[in-house]
Coordinates of C-alpha atoms and ligand atoms in Angstrom, one line a residue:
M1 CA 0.1 0.1 0.1
A2 CA 2.5 1.9 0.4
K3 CA 4.0 4.4 -3.4
Q4 CA 5.7 1.8 -4.8
V5 CA 8.1 1.8 -8.6
L6 CA 9.5 -1.0 -10.0
V7 CA 13.3 -0.9 -10.6
C8 CA 15.2 -3.3 -12.5
S9 CA 17.9 -5.0 -10.9
S10 CA 20.1 -5.1 -13.5
C11 CA 20.3 -2.1 -15.6
G12 CA 18.7 0.2 -13.0
E13 CA 16.0 1.5 -15.1
V14 CA 12.9 2.4 -12.9
H15 CA 9.4 1.5 -14.3
Q16 CA 5.7 2.8 -13.1
S17 CA 4.1 0.5 -11.0
T18 CA 0.6 0.5 -13.3
T19 CA -2.4 -1.5 -13.8
S20 CA -0.7 -3.7 -15.6
P21 CA 0.4 -6.6 -15.0
A22 CA 4.5 -6.2 -14.8
S23 CA 7.3 -9.3 -16.0
I24 CA 11.0 -8.6 -17.0
C25 CA 12.6 -5.3 -17.5
P26 CA 11.2 -4.8 -21.2
K27 CA 15.0 -3.3 -22.2
C28 CA 17.0 -5.5 -20.4
R29 CA 15.5 -8.6 -19.4
G30 CA 16.8 -8.1 -15.4
V31 CA 14.9 -9.2 -13.0
L32 CA 12.1 -6.2 -11.7
L33 CA 12.2 -5.6 -7.8
F34 CA 9.2 -3.3 -6.2
K35 CA 10.4 0.1 -4.5
Y36 CA 8.5 1.4 -1.7
D37 CA 9.0 5.2 -0.7
L38 CA 9.1 3.9 3.0
S39 CA 9.3 6.8 5.1
P40 CA 5.4 7.2 5.0
V41 CA 5.5 3.6 6.5
A42 CA 8.1 4.6 9.1
N43 CA 5.9 7.6 9.6
T44 CA 2.8 6.1 10.9
L45 CA 3.2 2.6 11.2
S46 CA 5.8 1.1 14.6
R47 CA 6.3 -2.0 15.9
E48 CA 4.2 -0.8 18.8
I49 CA 1.4 -0.5 16.3
L50 CA 2.3 -4.0 14.9
A51 CA 2.2 -5.9 18.4
T52 CA -1.1 -5.3 18.6
R53 CA -2.4 -6.9 15.5
S54 CA -2.9 -10.5 15.2
P55 CA 0.0 -13.0 13.8
S56 CA -1.1 -13.1 10.3
F57 CA 1.2 -12.6 7.2
W58 CA -1.6 -9.5 6.0
K59 CA -0.6 -8.1 8.9
F60 CA 2.5 -6.4 6.9
I61 CA -0.2 -5.3 4.4
E62 CA 1.3 -1.8 4.3
V63 CA 4.8 -2.6 2.6
L64 CA 3.0 -5.1 0.3
P65 CA 2.0 -4.2 -3.3
L66 CA -2.0 -4.4 -3.0
T67 CA -3.7 -1.4 -3.0
S68 CA -7.0 -2.6 -1.1
S69 CA -7.4 -5.1 2.2
K70 CA -10.4 -6.1 0.2
N71 CA -8.3 -7.7 -2.9
I72 CA -6.3 -9.8 0.1
V73 CA -6.7 -14.0 -1.7
S74 CA -6.1 -15.8 1.8
L75 CA -6.4 -19.7 2.9
G76 CA -5.0 -18.7 6.3
E77 CA -1.5 -18.0 6.8
P78 CA -0.3 -18.6 10.1
F79 CA 3.1 -17.3 11.5
T80 CA 4.9 -19.9 11.2
P81 CA 6.5 -21.6 14.2
L82 CA 9.7 -20.5 15.4
L83 CA 11.7 -23.1 17.2
Q84 CA 14.8 -23.3 19.4
F85 CA 16.3 -26.5 18.4
T86 CA 19.1 -28.2 20.9
L87 CA 21.7 -30.9 19.2
G88 CA 24.8 -32.7 18.6
R89 CA 25.7 -32.0 23.0
G90 CA 25.3 -28.6 23.0
R91 CA 27.9 -28.4 19.7
Y92 CA 24.8 -25.9 18.5
S93 CA 24.4 -23.2 20.9
N94 CA 22.0 -20.9 19.5
L95 CA 20.2 -22.5 17.1
W96 CA 16.6 -22.0 15.4
L97 CA 14.1 -23.5 13.4
K98 CA 11.4 -21.8 10.5
D99 CA 9.3 -24.0 10.3
D100 CA 6.9 -23.7 6.1
G101 CA 5.9 -26.6 6.4
R102 CA 2.8 -25.2 7.7
L103 CA 1.9 -23.0 5.7
P104 CA -1.5 -24.0 3.2
T105 CA 0.0 -26.4 1.1
G106 CA 3.1 -27.2 3.3
T107 CA 5.8 -24.8 1.8
F108 CA 6.6 -21.7 1.4
K109 CA 5.9 -21.3 -1.8
A110 CA 1.9 -20.6 0.2
R111 CA 4.1 -16.6 1.0
G112 CA 4.8 -16.1 -2.5
M113 CA 1.7 -17.4 -4.5
A114 CA -0.2 -15.4 -1.9
V115 CA 0.9 -11.9 -2.6
A116 CA 1.3 -13.1 -6.8
V117 CA -2.4 -14.2 -7.5
S118 CA -3.9 -10.8 -4.3
T119 CA -2.0 -8.7 -6.6
L120 CA -2.8 -9.8 -10.4
K121 CA -6.5 -10.3 -9.2
E122 CA -6.1 -6.7 -8.4
L123 CA -5.0 -6.5 -11.7
G124 CA -7.9 -7.8 -13.4
V125 CA -5.9 -11.5 -14.2
S126 CA -8.1 -14.4 -14.7
Q127 CA -5.7 -17.2 -16.5
V128 CA -2.0 -17.8 -14.8
A129 CA 0.2 -20.5 -15.4
V130 CA 3.7 -21.2 -14.0
P131 CA 6.6 -24.2 -14.7
S132 CA 7.8 -26.0 -11.2
A133 CA 9.0 -28.4 -9.7
G134 CA 5.4 -28.9 -8.1
N135 CA 5.6 -27.0 -4.9
A136 CA 5.1 -23.6 -6.6
A137 CA 2.5 -25.5 -8.8
A138 CA 0.7 -26.8 -6.0
A139 CA 0.9 -23.2 -4.1
L140 CA -0.5 -21.6 -7.4
T141 CA -3.3 -24.0 -8.1
A142 CA -4.5 -23.1 -4.4
Y143 CA -4.4 -19.2 -4.7
G144 CA -5.6 -19.7 -8.1
A145 CA -8.6 -22.1 -7.1
R146 CA -9.3 -19.4 -4.5
A147 CA -9.3 -16.7 -6.5
G148 CA -11.5 -18.6 -9.0
M149 CA -9.2 -18.2 -11.8
Q150 CA -7.9 -20.9 -14.0
V151 CA -4.3 -22.2 -13.3
F152 CA -2.3 -23.9 -15.8
V153 CA 0.7 -25.7 -14.4
F154 CA 3.9 -27.4 -15.9
M155 CA 6.0 -30.2 -14.2
P156 CA 8.8 -32.6 -14.5
N157 CA 7.4 -36.2 -14.5
D158 CA 9.0 -37.2 -11.9
T159 CA 7.6 -34.5 -9.6
P160 CA 6.2 -37.2 -6.0
P161 CA 2.7 -38.4 -7.4
R162 CA 0.9 -36.6 -4.3
I163 CA 2.0 -33.4 -5.3
I164 CA 0.5 -34.1 -8.8
D165 CA -2.7 -35.0 -7.4
E166 CA -3.5 -32.1 -4.9
C167 CA -3.0 -29.9 -8.5
V168 CA -5.1 -32.4 -10.2
H169 CA -7.8 -31.9 -7.5
M170 CA -7.8 -28.1 -7.0
G171 CA -8.4 -28.3 -10.6
A172 CA -5.4 -26.6 -12.6
K173 CA -4.7 -28.1 -16.2
V174 CA -1.3 -30.1 -15.5
H175 CA 1.1 -30.6 -18.1
L176 CA 3.3 -33.0 -17.3
V177 CA 6.7 -32.6 -19.2
D178 CA 9.9 -35.1 -19.7
G179 CA 13.2 -33.4 -17.9
S180 CA 13.2 -31.2 -16.0
I181 CA 11.8 -28.0 -15.2
S182 CA 13.8 -26.1 -17.8
A183 CA 12.0 -28.8 -20.1
A184 CA 8.5 -27.9 -17.9
G185 CA 9.3 -23.9 -19.1
Q186 CA 10.3 -24.9 -22.7
A187 CA 6.8 -26.8 -23.1
M188 CA 4.8 -23.6 -21.3
K189 CA 6.4 -21.2 -23.4
K190 CA 5.2 -23.6 -26.8
Y191 CA 1.8 -23.7 -25.2
G192 CA 1.4 -19.9 -24.0
A193 CA 1.4 -18.8 -28.1
D194 CA -1.9 -20.0 -27.6
H195 CA -3.3 -19.0 -24.4
N196 CA -3.9 -15.5 -22.4
W197 CA -2.5 -16.7 -18.9
F198 CA 0.0 -14.3 -17.0
D199 CA 3.0 -16.4 -16.7
V200 CA 4.2 -16.5 -13.0
S201 CA 7.6 -18.3 -13.7
T202 CA 10.3 -17.8 -10.5
N203 CA 12.1 -14.6 -10.9
K204 CA 9.9 -13.6 -14.7
Q205 CA 8.2 -11.1 -12.3
P206 CA 8.0 -9.3 -9.2
Y207 CA 4.9 -10.6 -7.3
R208 CA 6.2 -13.6 -5.9
Y209 CA 9.5 -12.0 -3.4
E210 CA 6.9 -9.9 -2.1
G211 CA 5.1 -13.2 -0.2
Y212 CA 8.6 -14.1 0.8
K213 CA 9.9 -11.1 2.1
V214 CA 6.8 -11.2 4.2
A215 CA 9.1 -14.3 6.1
A216 CA 11.8 -11.6 6.8
Y217 CA 9.4 -9.2 8.7
E218 CA 8.3 -12.0 10.8
I219 CA 11.5 -13.5 11.5
A220 CA 12.4 -10.2 12.8
E221 CA 9.2 -9.5 14.8
Q222 CA 9.4 -13.1 16.5
F223 CA 13.3 -12.5 17.2
S224 CA 12.2 -9.3 19.1
W225 CA 13.5 -7.0 16.3
N226 CA 17.0 -8.7 16.7
P227 CA 17.4 -10.8 13.5
P228 CA 19.3 -13.7 13.5
D229 CA 23.2 -13.8 12.4
H230 CA 22.9 -16.2 9.9
I231 CA 20.3 -17.8 7.8
L232 CA 20.6 -21.2 5.9
F233 CA 18.0 -21.6 3.2
P234 CA 17.5 -24.4 0.4
T235 CA 17.7 -22.6 -3.0
G236 CA 16.8 -23.9 -6.0
G237 CA 15.7 -21.0 -8.2
G238 CA 16.6 -18.3 -5.4
E239 CA 13.6 -16.6 -5.4
G240 CA 13.1 -17.5 -1.5
V241 CA 16.3 -16.0 -0.5
I242 CA 15.9 -12.5 -2.9
G243 CA 12.9 -12.5 -1.0
L244 CA 14.1 -12.4 2.1
W245 CA 17.1 -9.9 1.0
K246 CA 14.9 -7.7 0.0
G247 CA 12.7 -7.4 3.6
F248 CA 16.2 -7.3 5.4
Q249 CA 16.5 -4.6 3.5
E250 CA 13.6 -2.6 3.4
L251 CA 13.4 -3.7 7.3
C252 CA 16.4 -1.6 8.2
E253 CA 15.3 1.0 6.1
L254 CA 12.8 1.6 8.1
G255 CA 14.5 1.6 11.4
W256 CA 12.8 -1.6 12.9
T257 CA 16.3 -4.1 12.7
K258 CA 19.8 -2.9 12.7
H259 CA 21.3 -5.9 10.5
I260 CA 20.4 -8.0 7.9
P261 CA 21.3 -11.6 8.7
R262 CA 24.1 -13.9 6.3
L263 CA 22.3 -15.3 3.6
T264 CA 23.5 -19.0 2.8
I265 CA 22.2 -21.1 -0.2
V266 CA 22.0 -24.5 -0.1
Q267 CA 22.0 -26.9 -2.7
S268 CA 22.3 -29.9 -3.0
S269 CA 25.9 -31.8 -5.4
G270 CA 23.2 -33.6 -7.6
C271 CA 22.2 -29.8 -9.1
A272 CA 24.2 -26.7 -7.3
P273 CA 24.9 -24.4 -10.5
L274 CA 24.2 -21.3 -8.1
V275 CA 27.1 -22.9 -5.4
T276 CA 29.6 -23.4 -8.3
A277 CA 29.1 -20.1 -9.8
F278 CA 29.6 -18.6 -6.3
Y279 CA 33.1 -20.4 -5.8
E280 CA 33.8 -19.4 -9.3
N281 CA 33.2 -16.2 -8.7
Q282 CA 31.1 -15.5 -11.9
R283 CA 28.4 -12.8 -12.2
E284 CA 25.8 -15.3 -13.1
V285 CA 25.1 -19.4 -13.6
E286 CA 27.0 -19.1 -17.0
E287 CA 26.2 -23.2 -18.1
P288 CA 23.5 -25.0 -17.6
W289 CA 24.1 -28.2 -15.2
K290 CA 24.0 -31.6 -16.6
N291 CA 22.0 -34.6 -15.9
P292 CA 20.2 -32.8 -12.9
N293 CA 19.7 -35.9 -10.3
T294 CA 18.9 -35.5 -6.3
I295 CA 16.1 -36.1 -3.6
A296 CA 15.3 -32.7 -3.2
V297 CA 13.3 -31.9 -5.9
G298 CA 12.5 -28.3 -5.3
L299 CA 16.0 -27.9 -5.7
K300 CA 16.6 -29.4 -8.7
V301 CA 16.9 -25.9 -11.2
P302 CA 19.2 -26.4 -13.7
H303 CA 19.9 -23.2 -14.7
P304 CA 17.8 -20.4 -13.1
Y305 CA 17.2 -17.2 -14.1
G306 CA 17.9 -14.0 -12.9
S307 CA 20.4 -16.0 -10.9
Y308 CA 22.9 -13.2 -10.6
L309 CA 20.5 -11.7 -8.1
V310 CA 20.3 -14.7 -6.0
L311 CA 24.4 -14.3 -6.1
R312 CA 24.5 -10.5 -5.2
A313 CA 22.3 -11.2 -2.2
V314 CA 24.4 -14.0 -0.8
R315 CA 27.5 -12.2 -2.0
E316 CA 26.3 -8.7 -0.2
T317 CA 25.1 -10.2 3.0
K318 CA 28.5 -11.9 3.8
G319 CA 26.7 -15.5 3.0
T320 CA 28.1 -18.0 1.8
A321 CA 26.7 -21.3 -0.4
I322 CA 27.1 -24.9 0.7
Q323 CA 26.7 -28.3 -1.3
V324 CA 25.2 -31.3 0.3
A325 CA 25.3 -35.0 -0.8
D326 CA 21.9 -36.3 -0.7
E327 CA 23.3 -39.2 1.7
E328 CA 24.0 -36.1 3.8
I329 CA 20.2 -34.8 3.6
L330 CA 18.7 -38.0 4.1
S331 CA 21.0 -38.8 7.5
S332 CA 19.5 -35.1 8.2
M333 CA 16.6 -35.8 7.6
K334 CA 16.2 -38.7 10.3
T335 CA 18.0 -36.1 12.6
L336 CA 14.6 -34.2 12.5
W337 CA 12.2 -36.3 11.7
T338 CA 13.4 -38.1 15.0
N339 CA 13.1 -34.6 17.0
G340 CA 9.5 -34.6 15.7
I341 CA 10.2 -32.1 12.9
Y342 CA 8.6 -33.8 9.5
V343 CA 10.0 -32.2 6.7
C344 CA 11.1 -32.9 3.4
P345 CA 14.5 -33.0 1.9
E346 CA 14.9 -30.0 0.5
A347 CA 14.5 -28.3 4.2
A348 CA 16.4 -31.1 5.5
S349 CA 19.5 -29.8 3.4
T350 CA 19.8 -26.9 5.3
L351 CA 20.8 -28.8 8.5
A352 CA 23.4 -30.9 6.6
A353 CA 24.9 -27.7 5.2
L354 CA 25.2 -26.9 9.0
E355 CA 26.6 -30.0 9.9
Q356 CA 29.6 -29.5 7.0
A357 CA 30.2 -25.5 7.8
L358 CA 30.5 -26.2 11.3
T359 CA 33.0 -28.9 10.6
E360 CA 34.9 -26.6 8.3
N361 CA 34.8 -23.5 10.8
I362 CA 32.5 -22.1 7.5
I363 CA 29.9 -21.1 10.4
A364 CA 31.2 -20.1 14.1
N365 CA 28.7 -22.2 16.7
D366 CA 27.8 -19.1 18.5
E367 CA 26.4 -17.6 15.7
K368 CA 22.8 -17.1 16.1
I369 CA 21.6 -19.2 13.3
L370 CA 18.3 -19.9 11.6
L371 CA 17.3 -22.8 9.3
Y372 CA 14.9 -21.9 6.8
L373 CA 12.7 -25.2 6.9
T374 CA 10.8 -24.8 3.6
G375 CA 8.7 -27.5 3.5
T376 CA 6.5 -30.4 5.0
A377 CA 7.9 -34.5 4.4
L378 CA 3.9 -35.1 4.3
K379 CA 3.1 -34.9 0.2
Y380 CA 6.7 -36.8 -0.7
P381 CA 7.4 -40.6 -1.7
D382 CA 9.4 -42.1 1.8
P383 CA 12.7 -41.8 0.6
F384 CA 13.2 -44.9 3.0
K385 CA 11.7 -47.2 1.5
G386 CA 13.2 -49.3 -1.5
Ligands
PLP401 C1 10.2 -27.5 -0.9 C2 11.0 -26.1 -1.1 N1 12.4 -25.8 -0.8 C3 13.3 -25.1 -1.5 C4 12.5 -24.7 -2.8 C5 14.2 -23.6 -3.5 O1 13.3 -21.9 -3.3 P1 13.7 -20.9 -4.5 O2 13.4 -21.9 -5.8 O3 13.0 -19.9 -4.4 O4 14.9 -21.3 -4.2 C6 11.9 -25.1 -3.2 C7 11.1 -24.9 -4.7 O5 10.5 -25.6 -5.3 C8 11.1 -26.1 -2.6 O6 10.0 -26.6 -3.0
ZN402 ZN1 16.6 -3.8 -16.9

């Protein structure tokens, strides 16, 4: 609701945020981000006022791109649990978990799609489409159904069957594609010529970040406005990390927090293009990852669009990039599961990365660390069965 423009994160061109939906920068194809005039928000809203509002996602409406709260499309988005975690006989002295498996459709993707669908509805969009490794498709399907939109999803045919069923049952037109999310994106482009849908692809529109950014506000408030030193985030396309970074930047601009956590991306060694680009000092992922293969399907993004922005988020916050083998992910999953936290492989990768980082002294064990758990295990096949 704050006054806003769209700024290209690559060439810097400022675009007025108009009444038609925006995709990428028309000048250079860079990623567009909303930029708000935050001073009126800082003058009228405060941490004290926020404390009087119920702990829901939409309490931060002043910093979202919607013009009216009447257009909110909601399935009930609570603050997700923040849990202190004790593990390894005190080896982790200050470790926290954020469990986004509690959101509608069971993953953090609900955040991005809640805001994207609400804003697009306000702009008059009635058809939406996305290529997805599964969870973004389920979230778009759910919010699209709630908004009365027609939803088209394109997924690899090895997407967990329950996620495919979820999309079918909630009314999406589901297309399954041989290959990874890149092939799904190409198939969508082919069909797109005959359709009038808005493309909600990862990093190709400015709306979904605004939902992930709410996680930064939520984390800040849950930590009494003194956020953790370091956040480990399972990363595929990178929207989650970019959104968090954007949120923490805004919080500092508003004067509500004093620092931005280090943002560390975690990938599977079966598909780690961002980690490779980070260590090879590339500005963006230059080559698509060949033969991507991991049980963490959401991390199987061989050539993420707009990868320069993910790498910028990591470098500017002095985070790092870690890859973990699927066996390490499985072992961390067991650890979390046997502590009552039933997360999917993508989420468990963060604990595997932390183990590695502590062993290699990349992270000091007195840092206040948050593992961002992006989803529930309930929708995935049992990885310990044949
Ligand atoms: C459960 C889960 N965690 C993490 C990710 C990675 O998110 P992002 O594409 O924003 O990097 C995904 C992506 O699909 C996912 O489904
Ligand atoms: Zn541009």
